[in-house]
Structure formats: structure tokens, C-alpha cells
Short mmCIF file of N, CA and C in Angstrom, two decimals:
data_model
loop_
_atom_site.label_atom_id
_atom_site.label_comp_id
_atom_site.label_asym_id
_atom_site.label_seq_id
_atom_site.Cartn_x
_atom_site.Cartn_y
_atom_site.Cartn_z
N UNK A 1 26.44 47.43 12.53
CA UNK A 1 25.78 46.59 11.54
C UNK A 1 24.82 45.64 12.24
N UNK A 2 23.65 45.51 11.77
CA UNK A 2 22.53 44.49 12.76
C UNK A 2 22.94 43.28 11.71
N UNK A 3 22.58 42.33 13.01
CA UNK A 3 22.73 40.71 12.91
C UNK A 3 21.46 40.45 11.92
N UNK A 4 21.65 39.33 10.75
CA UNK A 4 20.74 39.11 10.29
C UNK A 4 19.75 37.89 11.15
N UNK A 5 18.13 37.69 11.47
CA UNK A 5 17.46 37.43 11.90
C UNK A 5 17.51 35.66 10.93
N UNK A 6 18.04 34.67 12.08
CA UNK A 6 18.17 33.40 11.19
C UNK A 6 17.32 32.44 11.68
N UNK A 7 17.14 31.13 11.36
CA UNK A 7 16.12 29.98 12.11
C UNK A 7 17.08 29.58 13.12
N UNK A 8 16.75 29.47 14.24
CA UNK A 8 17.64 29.00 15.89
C UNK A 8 18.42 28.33 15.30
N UNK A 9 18.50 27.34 14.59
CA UNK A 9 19.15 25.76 14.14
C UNK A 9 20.71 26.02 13.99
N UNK A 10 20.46 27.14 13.11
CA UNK A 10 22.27 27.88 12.53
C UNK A 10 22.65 29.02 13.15
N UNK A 11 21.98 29.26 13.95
CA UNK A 11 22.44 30.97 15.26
C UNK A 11 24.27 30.34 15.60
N UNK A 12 25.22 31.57 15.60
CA UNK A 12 26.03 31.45 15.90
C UNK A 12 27.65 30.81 15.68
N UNK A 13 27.33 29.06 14.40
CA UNK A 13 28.15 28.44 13.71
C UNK A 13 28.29 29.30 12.78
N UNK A 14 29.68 29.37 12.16
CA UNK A 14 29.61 29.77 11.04
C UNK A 14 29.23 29.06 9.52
N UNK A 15 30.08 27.99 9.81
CA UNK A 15 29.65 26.82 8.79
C UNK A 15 28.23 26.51 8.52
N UNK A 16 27.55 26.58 9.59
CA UNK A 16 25.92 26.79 9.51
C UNK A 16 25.38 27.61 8.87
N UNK A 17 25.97 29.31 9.59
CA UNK A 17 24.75 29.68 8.95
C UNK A 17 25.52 30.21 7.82
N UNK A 18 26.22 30.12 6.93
CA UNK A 18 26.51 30.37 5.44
C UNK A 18 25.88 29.11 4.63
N UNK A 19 25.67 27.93 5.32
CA UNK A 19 24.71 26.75 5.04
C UNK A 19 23.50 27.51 4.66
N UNK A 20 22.85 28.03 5.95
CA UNK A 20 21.65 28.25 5.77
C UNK A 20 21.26 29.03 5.22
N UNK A 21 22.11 30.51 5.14
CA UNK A 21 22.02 31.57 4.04
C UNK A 21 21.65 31.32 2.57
N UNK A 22 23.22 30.71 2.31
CA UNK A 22 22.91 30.26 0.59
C UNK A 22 22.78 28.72 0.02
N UNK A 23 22.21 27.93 0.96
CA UNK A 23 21.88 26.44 0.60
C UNK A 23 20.46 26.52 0.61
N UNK A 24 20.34 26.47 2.23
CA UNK A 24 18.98 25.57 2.81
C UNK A 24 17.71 26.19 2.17
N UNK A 25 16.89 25.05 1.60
CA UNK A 25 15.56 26.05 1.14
C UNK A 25 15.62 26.46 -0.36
N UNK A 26 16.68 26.32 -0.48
CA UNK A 26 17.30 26.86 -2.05
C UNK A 26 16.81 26.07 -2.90
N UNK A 27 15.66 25.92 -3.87
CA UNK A 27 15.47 24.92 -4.44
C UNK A 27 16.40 24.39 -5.70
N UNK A 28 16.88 23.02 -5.51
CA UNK A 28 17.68 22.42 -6.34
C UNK A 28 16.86 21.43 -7.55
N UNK A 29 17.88 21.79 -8.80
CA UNK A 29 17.25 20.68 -9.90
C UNK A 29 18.37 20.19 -10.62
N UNK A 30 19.58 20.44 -10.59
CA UNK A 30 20.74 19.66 -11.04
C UNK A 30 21.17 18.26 -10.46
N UNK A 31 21.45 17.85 -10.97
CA UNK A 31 20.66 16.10 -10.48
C UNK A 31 22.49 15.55 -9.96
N UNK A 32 23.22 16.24 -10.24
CA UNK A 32 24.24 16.22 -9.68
C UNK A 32 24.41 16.85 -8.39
N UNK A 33 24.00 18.06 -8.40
CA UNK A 33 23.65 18.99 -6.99
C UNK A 33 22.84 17.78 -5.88
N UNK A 34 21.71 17.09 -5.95
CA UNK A 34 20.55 16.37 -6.14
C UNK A 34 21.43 15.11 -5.64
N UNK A 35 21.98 14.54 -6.17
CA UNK A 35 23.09 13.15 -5.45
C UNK A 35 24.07 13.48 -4.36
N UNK A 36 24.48 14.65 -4.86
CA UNK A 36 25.33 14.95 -3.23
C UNK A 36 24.57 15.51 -2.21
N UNK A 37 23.05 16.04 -2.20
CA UNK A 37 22.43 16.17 -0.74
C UNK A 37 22.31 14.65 -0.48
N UNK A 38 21.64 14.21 -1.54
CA UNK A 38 21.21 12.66 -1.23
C UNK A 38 22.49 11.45 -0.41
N UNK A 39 23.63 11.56 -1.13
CA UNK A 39 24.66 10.91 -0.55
C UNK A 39 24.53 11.87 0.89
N UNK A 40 24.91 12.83 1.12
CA UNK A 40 25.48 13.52 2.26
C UNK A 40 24.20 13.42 3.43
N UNK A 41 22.82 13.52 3.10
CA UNK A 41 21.91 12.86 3.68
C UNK A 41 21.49 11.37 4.60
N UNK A 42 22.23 10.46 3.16
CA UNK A 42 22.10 9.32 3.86
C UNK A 42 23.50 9.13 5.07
N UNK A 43 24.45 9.54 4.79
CA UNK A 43 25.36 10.04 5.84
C UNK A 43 25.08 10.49 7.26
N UNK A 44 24.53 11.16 6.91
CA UNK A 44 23.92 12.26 8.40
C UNK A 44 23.11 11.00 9.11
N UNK A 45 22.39 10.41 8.50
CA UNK A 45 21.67 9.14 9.18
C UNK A 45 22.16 9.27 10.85
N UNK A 46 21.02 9.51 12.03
CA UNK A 46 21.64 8.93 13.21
C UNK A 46 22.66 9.72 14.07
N UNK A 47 23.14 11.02 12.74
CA UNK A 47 24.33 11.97 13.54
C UNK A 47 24.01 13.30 13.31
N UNK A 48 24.58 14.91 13.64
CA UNK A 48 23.91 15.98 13.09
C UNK A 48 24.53 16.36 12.20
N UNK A 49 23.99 17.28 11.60
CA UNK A 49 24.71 17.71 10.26
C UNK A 49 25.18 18.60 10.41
N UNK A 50 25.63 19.21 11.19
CA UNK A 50 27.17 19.57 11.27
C UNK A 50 28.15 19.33 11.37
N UNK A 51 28.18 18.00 11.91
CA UNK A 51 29.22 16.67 11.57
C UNK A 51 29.65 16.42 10.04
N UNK A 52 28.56 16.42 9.27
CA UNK A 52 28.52 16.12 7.61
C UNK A 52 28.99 17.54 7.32
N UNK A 53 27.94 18.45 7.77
CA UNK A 53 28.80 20.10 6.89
C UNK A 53 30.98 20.09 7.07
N UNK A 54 31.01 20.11 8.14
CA UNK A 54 32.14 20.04 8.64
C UNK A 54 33.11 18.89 7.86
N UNK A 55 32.71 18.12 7.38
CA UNK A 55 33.44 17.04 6.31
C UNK A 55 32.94 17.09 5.02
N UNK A 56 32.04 17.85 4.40
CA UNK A 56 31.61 18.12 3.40
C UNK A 56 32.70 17.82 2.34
N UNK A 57 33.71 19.05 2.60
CA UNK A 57 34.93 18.77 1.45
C UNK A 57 35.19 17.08 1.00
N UNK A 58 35.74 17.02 2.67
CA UNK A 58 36.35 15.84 2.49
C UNK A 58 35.15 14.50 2.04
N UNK A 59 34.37 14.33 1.79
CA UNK A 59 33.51 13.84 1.00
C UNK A 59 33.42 14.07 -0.23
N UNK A 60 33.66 15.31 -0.93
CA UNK A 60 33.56 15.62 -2.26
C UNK A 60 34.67 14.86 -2.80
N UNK A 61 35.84 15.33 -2.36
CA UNK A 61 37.08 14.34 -2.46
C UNK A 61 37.01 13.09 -2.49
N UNK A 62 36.33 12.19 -1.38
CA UNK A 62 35.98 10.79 -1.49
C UNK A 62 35.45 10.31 -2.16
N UNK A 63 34.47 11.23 -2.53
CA UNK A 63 33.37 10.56 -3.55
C UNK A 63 33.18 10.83 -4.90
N UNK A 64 34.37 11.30 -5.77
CA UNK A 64 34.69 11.72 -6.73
C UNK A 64 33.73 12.96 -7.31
N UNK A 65 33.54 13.92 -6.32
CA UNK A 65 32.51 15.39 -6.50
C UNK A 65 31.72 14.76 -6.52
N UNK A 66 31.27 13.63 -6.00
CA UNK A 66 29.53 13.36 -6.03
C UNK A 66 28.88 12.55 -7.59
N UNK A 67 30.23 12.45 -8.71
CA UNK A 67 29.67 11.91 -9.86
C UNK A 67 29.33 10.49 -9.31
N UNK A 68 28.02 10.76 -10.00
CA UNK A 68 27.53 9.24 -9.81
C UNK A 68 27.65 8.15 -10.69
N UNK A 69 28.23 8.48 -11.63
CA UNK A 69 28.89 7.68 -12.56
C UNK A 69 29.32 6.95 -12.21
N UNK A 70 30.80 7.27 -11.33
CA UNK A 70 31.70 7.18 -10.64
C UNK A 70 31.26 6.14 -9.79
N UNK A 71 30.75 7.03 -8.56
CA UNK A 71 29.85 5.91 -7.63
C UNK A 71 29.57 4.64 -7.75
N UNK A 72 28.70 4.97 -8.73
CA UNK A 72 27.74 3.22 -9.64
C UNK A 72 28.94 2.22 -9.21
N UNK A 73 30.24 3.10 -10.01
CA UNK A 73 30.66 1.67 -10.38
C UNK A 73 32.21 1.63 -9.58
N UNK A 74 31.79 1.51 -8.14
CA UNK A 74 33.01 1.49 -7.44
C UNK A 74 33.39 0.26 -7.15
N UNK A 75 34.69 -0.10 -6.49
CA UNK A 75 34.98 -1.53 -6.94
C UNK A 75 35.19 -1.81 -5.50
N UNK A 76 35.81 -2.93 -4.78
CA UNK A 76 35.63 -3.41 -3.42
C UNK A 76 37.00 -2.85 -3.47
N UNK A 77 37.96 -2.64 -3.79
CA UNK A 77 38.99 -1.63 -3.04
C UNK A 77 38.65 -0.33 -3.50
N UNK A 78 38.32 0.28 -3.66
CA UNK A 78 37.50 1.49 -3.47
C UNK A 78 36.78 1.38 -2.33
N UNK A 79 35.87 0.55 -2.26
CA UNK A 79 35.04 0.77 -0.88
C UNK A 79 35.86 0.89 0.17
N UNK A 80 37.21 -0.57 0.45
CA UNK A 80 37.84 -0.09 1.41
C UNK A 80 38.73 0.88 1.38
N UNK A 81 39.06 1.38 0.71
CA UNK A 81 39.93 2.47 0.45
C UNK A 81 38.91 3.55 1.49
N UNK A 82 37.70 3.87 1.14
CA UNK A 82 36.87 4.91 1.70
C UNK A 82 36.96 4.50 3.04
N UNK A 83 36.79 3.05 3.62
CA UNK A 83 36.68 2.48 5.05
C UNK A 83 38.32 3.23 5.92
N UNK A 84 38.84 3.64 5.42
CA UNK A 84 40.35 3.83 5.57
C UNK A 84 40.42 5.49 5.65
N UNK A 85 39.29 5.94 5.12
CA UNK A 85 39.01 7.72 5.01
C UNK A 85 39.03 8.51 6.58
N UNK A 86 39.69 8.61 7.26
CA UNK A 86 39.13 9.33 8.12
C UNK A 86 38.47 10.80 8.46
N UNK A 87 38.73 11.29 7.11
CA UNK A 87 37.77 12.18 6.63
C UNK A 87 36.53 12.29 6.13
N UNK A 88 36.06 10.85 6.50
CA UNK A 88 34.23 10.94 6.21
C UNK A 88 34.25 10.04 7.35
N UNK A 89 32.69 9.91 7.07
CA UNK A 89 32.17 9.15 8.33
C UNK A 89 31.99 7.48 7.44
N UNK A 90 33.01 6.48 8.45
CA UNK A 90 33.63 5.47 8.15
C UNK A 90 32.75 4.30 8.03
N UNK A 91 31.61 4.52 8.02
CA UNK A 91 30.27 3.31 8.19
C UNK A 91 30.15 2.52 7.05
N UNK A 92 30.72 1.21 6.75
CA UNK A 92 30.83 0.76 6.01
C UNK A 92 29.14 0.53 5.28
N UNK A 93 28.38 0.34 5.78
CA UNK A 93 26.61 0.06 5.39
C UNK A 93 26.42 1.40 4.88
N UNK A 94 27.11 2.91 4.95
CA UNK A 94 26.88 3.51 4.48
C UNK A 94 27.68 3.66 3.28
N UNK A 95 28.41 3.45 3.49
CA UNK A 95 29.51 4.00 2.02
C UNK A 95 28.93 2.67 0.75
N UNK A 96 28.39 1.40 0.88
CA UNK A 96 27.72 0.44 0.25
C UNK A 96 26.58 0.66 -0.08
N UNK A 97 26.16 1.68 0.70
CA UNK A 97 24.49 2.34 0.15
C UNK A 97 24.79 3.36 -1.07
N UNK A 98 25.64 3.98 -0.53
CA UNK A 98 26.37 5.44 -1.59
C UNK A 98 26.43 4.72 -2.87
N UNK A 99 26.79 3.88 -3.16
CA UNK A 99 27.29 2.80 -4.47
C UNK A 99 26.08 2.32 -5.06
N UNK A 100 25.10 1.61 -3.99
CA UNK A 100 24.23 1.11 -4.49
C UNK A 100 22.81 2.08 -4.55
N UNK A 101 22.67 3.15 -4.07
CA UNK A 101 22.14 4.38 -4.21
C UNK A 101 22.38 5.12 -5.51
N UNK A 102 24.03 4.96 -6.01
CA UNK A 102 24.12 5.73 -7.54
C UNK A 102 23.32 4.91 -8.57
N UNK A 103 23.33 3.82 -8.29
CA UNK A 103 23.50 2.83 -9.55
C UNK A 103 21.74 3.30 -9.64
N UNK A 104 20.45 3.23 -8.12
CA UNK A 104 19.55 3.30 -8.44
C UNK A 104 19.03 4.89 -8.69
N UNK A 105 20.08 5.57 -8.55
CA UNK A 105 19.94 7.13 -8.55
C UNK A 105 19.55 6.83 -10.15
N UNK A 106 20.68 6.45 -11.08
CA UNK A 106 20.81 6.29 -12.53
C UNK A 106 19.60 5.43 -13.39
N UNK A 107 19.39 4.40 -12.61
CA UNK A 107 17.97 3.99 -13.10
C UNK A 107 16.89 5.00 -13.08
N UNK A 108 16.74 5.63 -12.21
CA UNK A 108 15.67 6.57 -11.91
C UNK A 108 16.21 7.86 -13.13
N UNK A 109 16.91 7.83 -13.36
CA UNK A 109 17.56 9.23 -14.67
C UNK A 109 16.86 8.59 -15.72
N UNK A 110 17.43 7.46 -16.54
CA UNK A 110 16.86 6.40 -17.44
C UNK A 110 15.62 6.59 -17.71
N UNK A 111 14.59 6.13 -16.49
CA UNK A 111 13.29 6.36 -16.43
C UNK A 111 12.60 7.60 -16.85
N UNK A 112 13.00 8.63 -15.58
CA UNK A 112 12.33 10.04 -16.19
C UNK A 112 13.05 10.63 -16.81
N UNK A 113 14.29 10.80 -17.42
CA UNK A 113 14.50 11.65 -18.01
C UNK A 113 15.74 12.32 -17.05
N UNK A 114 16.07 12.54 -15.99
CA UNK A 114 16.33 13.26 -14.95
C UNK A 114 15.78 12.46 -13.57
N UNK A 115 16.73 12.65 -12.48
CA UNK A 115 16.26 12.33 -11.17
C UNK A 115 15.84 13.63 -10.79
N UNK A 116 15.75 14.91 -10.81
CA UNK A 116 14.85 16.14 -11.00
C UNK A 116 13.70 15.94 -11.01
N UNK A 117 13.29 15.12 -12.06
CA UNK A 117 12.30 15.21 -12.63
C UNK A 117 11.18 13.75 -11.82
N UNK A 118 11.89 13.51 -11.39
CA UNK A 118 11.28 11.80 -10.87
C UNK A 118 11.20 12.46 -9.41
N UNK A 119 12.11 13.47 -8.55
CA UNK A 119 12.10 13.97 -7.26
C UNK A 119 10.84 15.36 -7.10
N UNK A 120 11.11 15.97 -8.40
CA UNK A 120 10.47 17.19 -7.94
C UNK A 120 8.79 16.96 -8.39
N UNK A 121 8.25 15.34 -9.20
CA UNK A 121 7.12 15.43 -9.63
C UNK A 121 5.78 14.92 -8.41
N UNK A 122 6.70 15.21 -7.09
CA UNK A 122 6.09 14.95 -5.93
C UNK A 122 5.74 15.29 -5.17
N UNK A 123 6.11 16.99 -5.56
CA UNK A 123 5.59 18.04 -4.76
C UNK A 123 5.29 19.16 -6.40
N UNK A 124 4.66 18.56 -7.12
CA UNK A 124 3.94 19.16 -8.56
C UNK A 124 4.90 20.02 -9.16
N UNK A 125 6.37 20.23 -9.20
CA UNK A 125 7.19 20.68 -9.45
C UNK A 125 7.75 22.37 -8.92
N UNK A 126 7.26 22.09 -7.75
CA UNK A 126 7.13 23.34 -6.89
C UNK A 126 7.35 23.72 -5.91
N UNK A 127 8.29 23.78 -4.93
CA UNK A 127 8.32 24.15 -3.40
C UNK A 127 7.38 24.35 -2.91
N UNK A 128 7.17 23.47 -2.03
CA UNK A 128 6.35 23.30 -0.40
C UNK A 128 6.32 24.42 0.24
N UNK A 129 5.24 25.63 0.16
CA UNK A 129 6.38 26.99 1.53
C UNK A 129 5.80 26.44 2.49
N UNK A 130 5.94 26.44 3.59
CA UNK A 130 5.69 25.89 4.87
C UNK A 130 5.80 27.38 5.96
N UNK A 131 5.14 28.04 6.66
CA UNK A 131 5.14 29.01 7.49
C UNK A 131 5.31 28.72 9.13
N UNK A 132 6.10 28.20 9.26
CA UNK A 132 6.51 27.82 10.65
C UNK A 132 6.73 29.01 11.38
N UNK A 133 6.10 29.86 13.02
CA UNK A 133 6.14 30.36 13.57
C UNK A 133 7.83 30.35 14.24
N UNK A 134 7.73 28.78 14.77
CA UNK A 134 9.15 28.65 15.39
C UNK A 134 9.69 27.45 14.53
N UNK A 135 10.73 27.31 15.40
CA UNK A 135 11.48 25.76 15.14
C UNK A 135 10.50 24.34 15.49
N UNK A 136 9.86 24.71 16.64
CA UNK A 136 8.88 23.55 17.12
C UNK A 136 8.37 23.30 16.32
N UNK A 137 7.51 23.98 15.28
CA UNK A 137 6.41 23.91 14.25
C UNK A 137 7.39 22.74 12.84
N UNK A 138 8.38 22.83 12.96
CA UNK A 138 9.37 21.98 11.48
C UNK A 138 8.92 20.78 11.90
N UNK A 139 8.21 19.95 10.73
CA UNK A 139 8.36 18.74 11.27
C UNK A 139 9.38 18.16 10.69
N UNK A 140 9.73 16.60 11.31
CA UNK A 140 10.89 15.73 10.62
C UNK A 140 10.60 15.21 9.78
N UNK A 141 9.39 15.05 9.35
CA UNK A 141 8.31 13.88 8.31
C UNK A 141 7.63 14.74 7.75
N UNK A 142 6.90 14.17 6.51
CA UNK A 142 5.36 15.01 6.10
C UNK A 142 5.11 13.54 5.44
N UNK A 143 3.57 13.62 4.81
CA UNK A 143 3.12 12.78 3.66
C UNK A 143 4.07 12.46 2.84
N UNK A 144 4.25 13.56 2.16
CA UNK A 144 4.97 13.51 0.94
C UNK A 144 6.61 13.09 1.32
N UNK A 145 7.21 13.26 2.14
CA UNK A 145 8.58 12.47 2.55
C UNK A 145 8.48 10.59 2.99
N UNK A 146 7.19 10.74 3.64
CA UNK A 146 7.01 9.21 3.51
C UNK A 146 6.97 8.65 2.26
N UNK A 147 6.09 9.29 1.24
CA UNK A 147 5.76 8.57 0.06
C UNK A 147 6.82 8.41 -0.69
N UNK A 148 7.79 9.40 -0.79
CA UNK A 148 8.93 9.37 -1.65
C UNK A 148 10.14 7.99 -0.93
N UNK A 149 9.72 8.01 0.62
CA UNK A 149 10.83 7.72 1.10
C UNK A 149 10.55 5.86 0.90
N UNK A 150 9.18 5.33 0.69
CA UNK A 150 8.93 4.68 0.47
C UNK A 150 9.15 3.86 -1.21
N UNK A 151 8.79 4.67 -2.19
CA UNK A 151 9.35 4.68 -3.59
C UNK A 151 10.91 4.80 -3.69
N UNK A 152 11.22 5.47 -3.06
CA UNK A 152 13.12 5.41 -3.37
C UNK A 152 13.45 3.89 -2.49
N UNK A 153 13.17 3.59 -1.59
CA UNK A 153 13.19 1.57 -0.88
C UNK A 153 13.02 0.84 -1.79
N UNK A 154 11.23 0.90 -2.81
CA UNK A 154 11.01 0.58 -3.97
C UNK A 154 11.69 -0.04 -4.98
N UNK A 155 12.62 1.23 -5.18
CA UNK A 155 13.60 1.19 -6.15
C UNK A 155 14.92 0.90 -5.96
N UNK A 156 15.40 0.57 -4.75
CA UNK A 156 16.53 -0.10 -4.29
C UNK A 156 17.83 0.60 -3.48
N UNK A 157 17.00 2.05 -3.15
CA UNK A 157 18.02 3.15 -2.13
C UNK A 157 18.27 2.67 -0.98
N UNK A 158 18.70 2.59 -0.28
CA UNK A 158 19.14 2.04 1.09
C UNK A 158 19.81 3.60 1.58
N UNK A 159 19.32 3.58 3.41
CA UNK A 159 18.82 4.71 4.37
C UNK A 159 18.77 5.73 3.44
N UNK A 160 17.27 5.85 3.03
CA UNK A 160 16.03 6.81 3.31
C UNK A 160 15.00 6.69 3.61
N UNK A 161 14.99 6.82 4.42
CA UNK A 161 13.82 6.43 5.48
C UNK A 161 13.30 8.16 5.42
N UNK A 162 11.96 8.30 5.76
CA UNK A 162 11.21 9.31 5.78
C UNK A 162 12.06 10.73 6.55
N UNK A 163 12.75 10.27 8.09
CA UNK A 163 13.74 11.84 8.26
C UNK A 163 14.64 12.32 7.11
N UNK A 164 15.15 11.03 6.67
CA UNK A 164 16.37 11.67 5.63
C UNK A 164 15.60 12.20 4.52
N UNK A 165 14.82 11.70 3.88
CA UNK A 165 13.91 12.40 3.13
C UNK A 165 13.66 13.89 3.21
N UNK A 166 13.13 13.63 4.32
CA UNK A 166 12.44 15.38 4.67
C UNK A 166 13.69 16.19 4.41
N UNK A 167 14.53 16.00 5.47
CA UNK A 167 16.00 17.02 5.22
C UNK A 167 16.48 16.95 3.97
N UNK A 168 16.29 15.83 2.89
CA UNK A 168 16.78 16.32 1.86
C UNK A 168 15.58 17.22 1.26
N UNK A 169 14.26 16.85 1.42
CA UNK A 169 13.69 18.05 0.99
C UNK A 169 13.79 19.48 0.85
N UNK A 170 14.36 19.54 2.15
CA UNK A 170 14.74 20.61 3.04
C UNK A 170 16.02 21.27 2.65
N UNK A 171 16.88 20.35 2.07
CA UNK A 171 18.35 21.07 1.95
C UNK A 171 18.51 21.04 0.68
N UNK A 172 17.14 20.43 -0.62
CA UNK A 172 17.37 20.79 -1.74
C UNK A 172 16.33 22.05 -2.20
N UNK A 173 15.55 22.62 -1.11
CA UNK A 173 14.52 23.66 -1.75
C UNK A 173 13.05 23.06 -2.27
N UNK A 174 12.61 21.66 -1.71
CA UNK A 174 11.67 21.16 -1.98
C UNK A 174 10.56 21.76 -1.15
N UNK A 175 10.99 21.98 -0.04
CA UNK A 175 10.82 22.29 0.84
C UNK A 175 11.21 23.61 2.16
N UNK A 176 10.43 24.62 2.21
CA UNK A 176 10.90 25.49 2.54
C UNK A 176 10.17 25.89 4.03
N UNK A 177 11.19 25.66 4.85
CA UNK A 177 10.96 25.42 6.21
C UNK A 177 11.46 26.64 7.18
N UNK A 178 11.90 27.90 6.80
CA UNK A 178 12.49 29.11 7.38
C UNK A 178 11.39 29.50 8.41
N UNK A 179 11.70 29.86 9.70
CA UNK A 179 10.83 30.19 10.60
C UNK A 179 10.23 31.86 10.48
N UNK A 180 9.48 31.88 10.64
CA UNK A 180 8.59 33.75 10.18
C UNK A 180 9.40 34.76 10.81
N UNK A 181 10.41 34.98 11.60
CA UNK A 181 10.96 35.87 11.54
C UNK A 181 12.85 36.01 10.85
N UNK A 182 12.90 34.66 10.40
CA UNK A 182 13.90 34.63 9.75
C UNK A 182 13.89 35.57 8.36
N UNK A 183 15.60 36.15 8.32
CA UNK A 183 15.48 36.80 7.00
C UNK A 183 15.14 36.32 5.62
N UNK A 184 15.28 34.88 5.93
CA UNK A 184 15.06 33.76 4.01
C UNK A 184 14.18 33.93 3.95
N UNK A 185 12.81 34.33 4.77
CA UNK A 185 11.35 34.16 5.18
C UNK A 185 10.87 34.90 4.25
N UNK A 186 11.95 36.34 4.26
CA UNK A 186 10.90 38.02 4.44
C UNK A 186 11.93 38.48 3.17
#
């Protein structure tokens, strides 16, 4: 049986590359789907994400599947309760962003209609294809990850800064970053 042809990034993990198979690139519009890259994003902040894939579960668990309902309105033993998780990553500035990230996730629903609809009207409601030769060619940034990453600060998100941006671009299908001889490519 031949090996399928993947981007270097996920060669060899497994947890990776079933990531990269049926996630990465995948464009997302469920605004629930849409809060848990975003939470699990601002997470990754500073560490790799295979650290985050690898605790994934145990995040879903923590974070009540990602409802942001939920989130919005977590209470200070809740927070420490999560500080006490050793199944996520224990950063208290992060797990206080997660909270205060839902509440502005939900304003932004209010507004457009959908956080879908407020995320995806920034790349004209359409995936980015991007034709990267190699891995070198991915960048961490573009325009459009600054601009967003700047409007979500705006609006009161705490860490997204323009990398986390991009990768969530990237890991919701905003953005499609597969290198030209990868199979997602072809």
C-alpha cells in the first residue's frame, strides 16, 4: 500500500496526520466548530500544537464541548477549578481569555448574525487557496490575519495576535495552505 504524500508538518505522528487529513484546510462555518479552534488556538499561544492536539479531549471536557454559552458565564471557581486541570494547559491569563473571548465571541453573533459570518466576511466568504511549493513558502501572518487579528483586540479577544489568527485560519479552512505535492492539494 503507498504512503499518502502529506505537508512535512504531520509526516509520521499519528495524531497529526489524521489532524491534517480530515481537519486542516477543511473549511469551517459552525460557529461552535469556530470557538473551539479559536479557544484551542489561543491555547497553543507560545507552545506547538501537538501539545493542544494531544489534550484536545481533555479540553472539550474542561470547557464544556466548547459551548460558549457556558464559557461566557464561568464563575471564579470554575476558573480555578480549570487552574487545578492538569489536563489542559494551566495558564491562568489563558483560561480568563477563554471566558472573556466567549462573552466577545457572542457579541460578535448578536452583531452579524453568526460569528461565521463576521469571520468568513474577510476573506469574501471563500477560502484563500494558497499554492505553497514547500513548507518554507507557509507564512505565519498575511494581511488579512493582521486585520482580523486587530478587529477581534477591537472587540475585546485577548491572545490573538496575528500568528494565532493565521493558524486559526488555517485550521478552520479559511485558509488553505497544503504544500503542491501533498495529497489535500491534488
Amino acid at each position: 500500500m503507498q504512503e499518502k504524500n502529506r505537508c512535512r508538518w504531520c509526516v509520521g505522528i499519528e495524531i497529526y496526520e489524521k489532524y491534517h487529513d480530515e481537519e486542516w484546510g477543511v473549511p469551517v462555518y459552525d460557529d461552535q466548530k469556530l470557538f473551539e479552534f479559536l479557544i484551542l488556538e489561543t491555547f497553543q499561544a507560545g507552545l506547538s500544537w501537538i501539545t493542544i492536539l494531544k489534550k484536545r479531549e481533555n479540553f472539550r471536557l474542561a470547557f464544556d464541548y466548547f459551548d460558549y454559552l457556558k464559557v461566557a458565564d464561568y464563575s471564579e471557581v470554575k476558573i480555578q477549578e480549570l487552574m487545578q486541570n492538569a489536563g489542559i494547559i494551566r495558564n491562568q491569563l489563558k483560561i480568563r481569555a477563554a471566558v472573556t473571548n466567549a462573552n466577545s465571541f457572542i457579541k460578535i453573533q448578536e452583531e452579524f448574525g453568526s460569528f461565521s459570518n463576521y469571520i468568513w466576511a474577510f476573506t469574501d466568504n471563500k477560502p484563500i487557496v494558497n499554492k505553497p511549493s514547500s513548507l518554507k513558502e507557509v507564512p505565519a501572518t498575511s494581511d488579512i490575519s493582521d486585520k482580523i487579528s486587530k478587529d477581534l483586540k477591537k472587540r475585546g479577544f485577548k491572545f490573538v495576535g496575528s500568528t494565532v489568527v493565521y493558524a486559526h485560519m488555517q485550521a478552520t479552512g479559511m485558509v488553505d495552505d497544503h504544500v503542491a505535492d501533498c495529497w489535500k492539494r491534488n
